[in-house]
CSV table of C-alpha atoms in Angstrom, one decimal:
chain,number,residue,atom,x,y,z
A,166,MET,CA,28.8,40.5,70.4
A,167,ASP,CA,27.6,37.7,72.9
A,168,ILE,CA,29.8,35.9,75.5
A,169,GLU,CA,30.0,32.8,73.1
A,170,GLN,CA,31.0,34.5,70.6
A,171,LEU,CA,33.7,36.8,72.9
A,172,LYS,CA,35.2,33.6,73.8
A,173,ASN,CA,35.4,32.0,70.5
A,174,ARG,CA,36.9,35.4,68.8
A,175,ILE,CA,40.0,35.1,71.6
A,176,LYS,CA,40.0,31.2,70.9
A,177,GLU,CA,40.6,31.9,67.7
A,178,PHE,CA,43.1,34.6,68.0
A,179,ALA,CA,45.6,32.5,70.6
A,180,ILE,CA,44.8,29.3,67.5
A,181,GLN,CA,46.3,32.0,65.1
A,182,ILE,CA,49.3,33.3,67.3
A,183,ILE,CA,50.6,29.5,67.4
A,184,LEU,CA,50.1,29.1,64.1
A,185,PHE,CA,52.2,32.2,63.4
A,186,ALA,CA,54.8,30.9,66.0
A,187,ARG,CA,55.0,27.1,64.4
A,188,GLU,CA,56.7,29.2,61.1
A,189,LEU,CA,58.6,31.1,62.9
A,190,PRO,CA,63.0,30.7,62.5
A,191,THR,CA,64.4,28.1,65.3
A,192,GLY,CA,67.3,30.5,66.6
A,193,THR,CA,67.6,30.6,70.6
A,194,GLU,CA,66.7,33.7,70.3
A,195,TYR,CA,63.2,32.5,68.2
A,196,LYS,CA,62.1,29.9,70.5
A,197,ILE,CA,62.4,32.1,73.8
A,198,ILE,CA,59.8,34.3,72.0
A,199,GLN,CA,57.7,31.7,70.6
A,200,GLY,CA,56.9,30.5,74.2
A,201,GLN,CA,56.5,33.7,75.4
A,202,ILE,CA,54.1,34.0,73.1
A,203,ILE,CA,51.9,31.0,72.9
A,204,ARG,CA,51.7,31.3,76.2
A,205,SER,CA,50.0,34.6,76.9
A,206,ALA,CA,48.3,34.9,74.0
A,207,SER,CA,46.7,31.1,74.8
A,208,SER,CA,46.3,32.8,78.4
A,209,THR,CA,44.2,34.9,77.5
A,210,GLY,CA,41.0,33.0,76.6
A,211,ALA,CA,41.6,30.6,79.8
A,212,ASN,CA,41.5,34.2,81.9
A,213,TYR,CA,38.3,35.3,79.8
A,214,ARG,CA,36.7,32.4,80.5
A,215,ALA,CA,37.5,32.7,83.7
A,216,ALA,CA,36.2,35.9,83.8
A,217,CYS,CA,33.1,35.2,82.5
A,218,ARG,CA,32.2,33.2,85.5
A,219,ALA,CA,33.3,35.7,88.1
A,220,LYS,CA,31.3,35.6,91.6
A,221,SER,CA,31.3,39.3,91.6
A,222,PRO,CA,31.6,42.5,89.1
A,223,ALA,CA,34.9,43.5,91.4
A,224,ASP,CA,36.2,39.5,90.7
A,225,PHE,CA,35.3,40.0,86.8
A,226,ILE,CA,37.4,43.0,86.6
A,227,ASN,CA,40.4,41.6,88.5
A,228,LYS,CA,40.1,38.4,85.9
A,229,MET,CA,39.4,41.2,83.1
A,230,LYS,CA,42.6,42.9,84.3
A,231,ILE,CA,44.2,39.5,83.7
A,232,VAL,CA,43.4,39.1,80.4
A,233,GLU,CA,44.4,43.2,79.3
A,234,GLU,CA,48.0,42.3,81.0
A,235,GLU,CA,47.8,39.0,78.2
A,236,LEU,CA,46.9,40.9,75.1
A,237,ASP,CA,49.4,43.5,75.8
A,238,GLU,CA,52.3,41.7,76.8
A,239,THR,CA,51.0,39.5,73.1
A,240,MET,CA,51.3,42.5,71.5
A,241,TYR,CA,54.7,43.3,72.9
A,242,TRP,CA,56.1,39.7,71.6
A,243,LEU,CA,54.8,41.3,68.0
A,244,GLU,CA,56.5,44.1,68.2
A,245,ILE,CA,59.8,42.2,69.0
A,246,LEU,CA,59.3,39.7,66.4
A,247,ALA,CA,58.1,43.1,64.4
A,248,SER,CA,61.7,44.2,64.7
A,249,LEU,CA,63.4,40.8,64.5
A,250,TYR,CA,61.4,39.4,62.0
A,251,PRO,CA,61.2,41.8,59.1
A,252,ASN,CA,59.6,39.4,55.9
A,253,CYS,CA,56.7,38.7,58.9
A,254,LYS,CA,55.1,41.6,59.1
A,255,ASN,CA,52.2,40.3,56.5
A,256,GLN,CA,51.5,37.6,58.2
A,257,LEU,CA,52.0,39.9,61.7
A,258,THR,CA,49.5,42.4,60.8
A,259,PRO,CA,46.2,40.9,61.0
A,260,VAL,CA,46.7,39.1,64.2
A,261,TRP,CA,48.3,42.3,65.9
A,262,LYS,CA,44.7,44.1,64.4
A,263,GLU,CA,42.6,40.8,66.3
A,264,ALA,CA,44.8,42.2,69.4
A,265,ASN,CA,44.6,45.3,69.4
A,266,GLU,CA,40.4,44.9,68.9
A,267,LEU,CA,40.5,42.5,72.0
A,268,LEU,CA,42.0,44.9,73.9
A,269,ALA,CA,39.9,47.8,73.2
A,270,ILE,CA,36.7,45.4,73.9
A,271,THR,CA,38.6,44.4,76.8
A,272,VAL,CA,38.9,47.9,78.3
A,273,ALA,CA,35.2,48.5,77.8
A,274,SER,CA,34.0,45.6,79.4
A,275,ILE,CA,35.9,46.4,82.4
A,276,LYS,CA,35.3,50.5,81.9
A,277,LYS,CA,31.2,49.6,81.4
A,278,VAL,CA,31.0,46.9,84.7
A,279,ARG,CA,33.1,49.7,86.5
A,280,SER,CA,30.8,52.2,86.1
A,281,ASN,CA,28.0,50.3,86.4
A,282,LYS,CA,29.2,49.7,90.1
């Protein structure tokens, strides 16, 4: 997968999360989670784009570590939602799978750059 394909895939992931979050119940706790999950998912893409403009391998790794953290945080909020809102598990499964795959790609990229240093 090339850089542009991954950029688009991460952007589509953020859009999926935003669309999913729009469908959450309107209770206070869901509004808080909605804001958190949208922030972390959209931050994933913004930070990946920044990593693509890294000035050095160390800069790339630092930016990709932020991508890793934001994906992990998004997965955390998905876990919370699965517990609080069991009716949404069918909707959660594909976005969880995509988050997990993107996380694996991110970790592999970090490892590859570290081994090439």
